[in-house]
PDB file of C-alpha atoms in Angstrom:
ATOM      1  CA  MET R   9      59.485  93.229 114.301  1.00 73.00           C
ATOM      2  CA  SER R  10      62.266  92.201 111.913  1.00 88.00           C
ATOM      3  CA  SER R  11      64.898  94.458 113.495  1.00 93.00           C
ATOM      4  CA  LYS R  12      63.997  93.245 117.006  1.00 95.00           C
ATOM      5  CA  PHE R  13      64.097  89.655 115.753  1.00 97.00           C
ATOM      6  CA  GLU R  14      67.521  90.140 114.147  1.00 97.00           C
ATOM      7  CA  LYS R  15      68.834  91.744 117.345  1.00 97.00           C
ATOM      8  CA  ALA R  16      67.368  88.913 119.451  1.00 97.00           C
ATOM      9  CA  VAL R  17      69.018  86.313 117.198  1.00 97.00           C
ATOM     10  CA  ALA R  18      72.364  88.108 117.529  1.00 96.00           C
ATOM     11  CA  ILE R  19      72.010  88.169 121.327  1.00 95.00           C
ATOM     12  CA  VAL R  20      71.055  84.488 121.598  1.00 96.00           C
ATOM     13  CA  GLN R  21      73.832  83.380 119.247  1.00 95.00           C
ATOM     14  CA  GLY R  22      76.352  85.538 121.111  1.00 93.00           C
ATOM     15  CA  LEU R  23      75.529  84.356 124.634  1.00 92.00           C
ATOM     16  CA  PRO R  24      78.733  83.024 126.204  1.00 90.00           C
ATOM     17  CA  LYS R  25      78.549  79.402 127.330  1.00 87.00           C
ATOM     18  CA  GLU R  26      79.763  80.403 130.785  1.00 88.00           C
ATOM     19  CA  GLY R  27      77.979  83.763 130.950  1.00 85.00           C
ATOM     20  CA  PRO R  28      75.382  84.938 133.454  1.00 87.00           C
ATOM     21  CA  VAL R  29      72.444  84.340 131.088  1.00 89.00           C
ATOM     22  CA  GLN R  30      71.937  80.620 130.505  1.00 89.00           C
ATOM     23  CA  PRO R  31      68.814  79.518 128.605  1.00 93.00           C
ATOM     24  CA  THR R  32      67.607  76.014 129.457  1.00 94.00           C
ATOM     25  CA  GLN R  33      67.727  73.198 126.907  1.00 95.00           C
ATOM     26  CA  ASP R  34      63.987  73.681 126.325  1.00 97.00           C
ATOM     27  CA  ASP R  35      64.574  77.407 125.761  1.00 97.00           C
ATOM     28  CA  LYS R  36      67.274  76.603 123.216  1.00 97.00           C
ATOM     29  CA  LEU R  37      64.917  74.257 121.355  1.00 97.00           C
ATOM     30  CA  PHE R  38      62.218  76.958 121.434  1.00 98.00           C
ATOM     31  CA  PHE R  39      64.655  79.464 119.913  1.00 98.00           C
ATOM     32  CA  TYR R  40      65.763  76.937 117.300  1.00 98.00           C
ATOM     33  CA  ALA R  41      62.204  76.053 116.287  1.00 98.00           C
ATOM     34  CA  ASN R  42      61.010  79.632 116.023  1.00 98.00           C
ATOM     35  CA  TYR R  43      64.157  80.752 114.204  1.00 98.00           C
ATOM     36  CA  LYS R  44      63.685  78.013 111.621  1.00 98.00           C
ATOM     37  CA  GLN R  45      59.948  78.748 111.345  1.00 98.00           C
ATOM     38  CA  ALA R  46      60.620  82.483 110.905  1.00 97.00           C
ATOM     39  CA  THR R  47      63.401  82.065 108.340  1.00 97.00           C
ATOM     40  CA  ILE R  48      62.377  78.907 106.434  1.00 97.00           C
ATOM     41  CA  GLY R  49      58.755  78.112 107.291  1.00 97.00           C
ATOM     42  CA  ASP R  50      57.302  74.698 108.019  1.00 97.00           C
ATOM     43  CA  VAL R  51      59.741  71.827 108.497  1.00 96.00           C
ATOM     44  CA  ASN R  52      60.894  70.660 105.059  1.00 95.00           C
ATOM     45  CA  THR R  53      63.215  67.759 105.832  1.00 95.00           C
ATOM     46  CA  ALA R  54      62.765  64.159 106.883  1.00 96.00           C
ATOM     47  CA  ARG R  55      62.983  63.377 110.594  1.00 96.00           C
ATOM     48  CA  PRO R  56      66.531  62.282 111.513  1.00 96.00           C
ATOM     49  CA  GLY R  57      67.326  58.657 112.265  1.00 93.00           C
ATOM     50  CA  MET R  58      66.781  57.005 115.617  1.00 90.00           C
ATOM     51  CA  LEU R  59      70.379  57.455 116.814  1.00 95.00           C
ATOM     52  CA  ASP R  60      70.498  61.193 116.081  1.00 96.00           C
ATOM     53  CA  PHE R  61      68.985  62.314 119.387  1.00 96.00           C
ATOM     54  CA  VAL R  62      69.890  65.996 119.044  1.00 96.00           C
ATOM     55  CA  GLY R  63      68.700  66.119 115.450  1.00 97.00           C
ATOM     56  CA  LYS R  64      65.396  64.492 116.381  1.00 97.00           C
ATOM     57  CA  ALA R  65      64.843  66.901 119.281  1.00 97.00           C
ATOM     58  CA  LYS R  66      65.473  69.875 116.990  1.00 97.00           C
ATOM     59  CA  TRP R  67      63.259  68.452 114.232  1.00 97.00           C
ATOM     60  CA  ASP R  68      60.445  67.704 116.689  1.00 97.00           C
ATOM     61  CA  ALA R  69      60.643  71.217 118.158  1.00 97.00           C
ATOM     62  CA  TRP R  70      60.536  72.788 114.692  1.00 98.00           C
ATOM     63  CA  ASN R  71      57.672  70.509 113.642  1.00 97.00           C
ATOM     64  CA  LYS R  72      55.628  71.705 116.667  1.00 97.00           C
ATOM     65  CA  ALA R  73      55.841  75.244 115.229  1.00 97.00           C
ATOM     66  CA  LYS R  74      54.294  74.045 111.953  1.00 97.00           C
ATOM     67  CA  GLY R  75      51.692  76.472 110.649  1.00 97.00           C
ATOM     68  CA  THR R  76      53.027  79.427 112.650  1.00 97.00           C
ATOM     69  CA  SER R  77      53.399  82.536 110.507  1.00 97.00           C
ATOM     70  CA  THR R  78      56.778  84.196 110.018  1.00 97.00           C
ATOM     71  CA  GLU R  79      55.711  87.228 112.059  1.00 97.00           C
ATOM     72  CA  ASP R  80      54.278  85.116 114.888  1.00 97.00           C
ATOM     73  CA  ALA R  81      57.484  83.028 115.043  1.00 98.00           C
ATOM     74  CA  LYS R  82      59.618  86.191 115.180  1.00 98.00           C
ATOM     75  CA  LYS R  83      57.420  87.650 117.908  1.00 97.00           C
ATOM     76  CA  ALA R  84      57.549  84.416 119.937  1.00 98.00           C
ATOM     77  CA  TYR R  85      61.358  84.366 119.642  1.00 98.00           C
ATOM     78  CA  VAL R  86      61.715  87.980 120.830  1.00 97.00           C
ATOM     79  CA  ASP R  87      59.127  87.571 123.607  1.00 97.00           C
ATOM     80  CA  LYS R  88      60.886  84.441 124.929  1.00 97.00           C
ATOM     81  CA  LEU R  89      64.234  86.220 125.047  1.00 96.00           C
ATOM     82  CA  LEU R  90      62.673  89.197 126.851  1.00 95.00           C
ATOM     83  CA  GLU R  91      61.117  86.783 129.378  1.00 95.00           C
ATOM     84  CA  ILE R  92      64.449  85.049 130.000  1.00 94.00           C
ATOM     85  CA  LEU R  93      66.406  88.294 130.318  1.00 94.00           C
ATOM     86  CA  ALA R  94      63.832  89.726 132.720  1.00 91.00           C
ATOM     87  CA  GLY R  95      64.583  86.816 135.052  1.00 90.00           C
ATOM     88  CA  PHE R  96      68.177  87.977 135.521  1.00 87.00           C
ATOM     89  CA  SER R  97      69.239  91.153 137.288  1.00 85.00           C
ATOM     90  CA  ASP R  98      72.868  91.413 136.184  1.00 89.00           C
ATOM     91  CA  GLU R  99      74.264  94.240 134.062  1.00 89.00           C
ATOM     92  CA  VAL R 100      74.642  92.041 130.975  1.00 88.00           C
ATOM     93  CA  SER R 101      70.931  91.182 130.972  1.00 90.00           C
ATOM     94  CA  LYS R 102      70.002  94.824 131.472  1.00 91.00           C
ATOM     95  CA  GLN R 103      72.218  95.794 128.532  1.00 92.00           C
ATOM     96  CA  TYR R 104      70.628  93.150 126.298  1.00 92.00           C
ATOM     97  CA  LEU R 105      67.133  94.321 127.334  1.00 92.00           C
ATOM     98  CA  ALA R 106      68.053  97.907 126.458  1.00 92.00           C
ATOM     99  CA  GLU R 107      69.436  96.836 123.078  1.00 92.00           C
ATOM    100  CA  LEU R 108      66.271  94.892 122.286  1.00 93.00           C
ATOM    101  CA  GLU R 109      64.020  97.773 123.297  1.00 89.00           C
ATOM    102  CA  ALA R 110      66.023 100.147 121.071  1.00 89.00           C
ATOM    103  CA  ALA R 111      65.864  97.843 118.022  1.00 86.00           C
TER     104      ALA R 111
END
């Protein structure tokens, strides 16, 4: 699962802002939370202040993943990306799906 996870992270981080594959804001928070859970574990910082809206949203998303094992977080991350890519029929999505399957 680690190689698929690393490939999925590379794909998500490399998605162009104006490209054909556009995860929603909720998808991005899901990726963030499961990445942090897989690489760090349970949230280990204080919740950001009331004016840091983005920071709070990220912290809250990560905190929801609390107790999820590293392997489960990696699997959730990969599965979510596969689900998103399957919803697109362009060549870029097909290429990403092939790369993930090969990893």
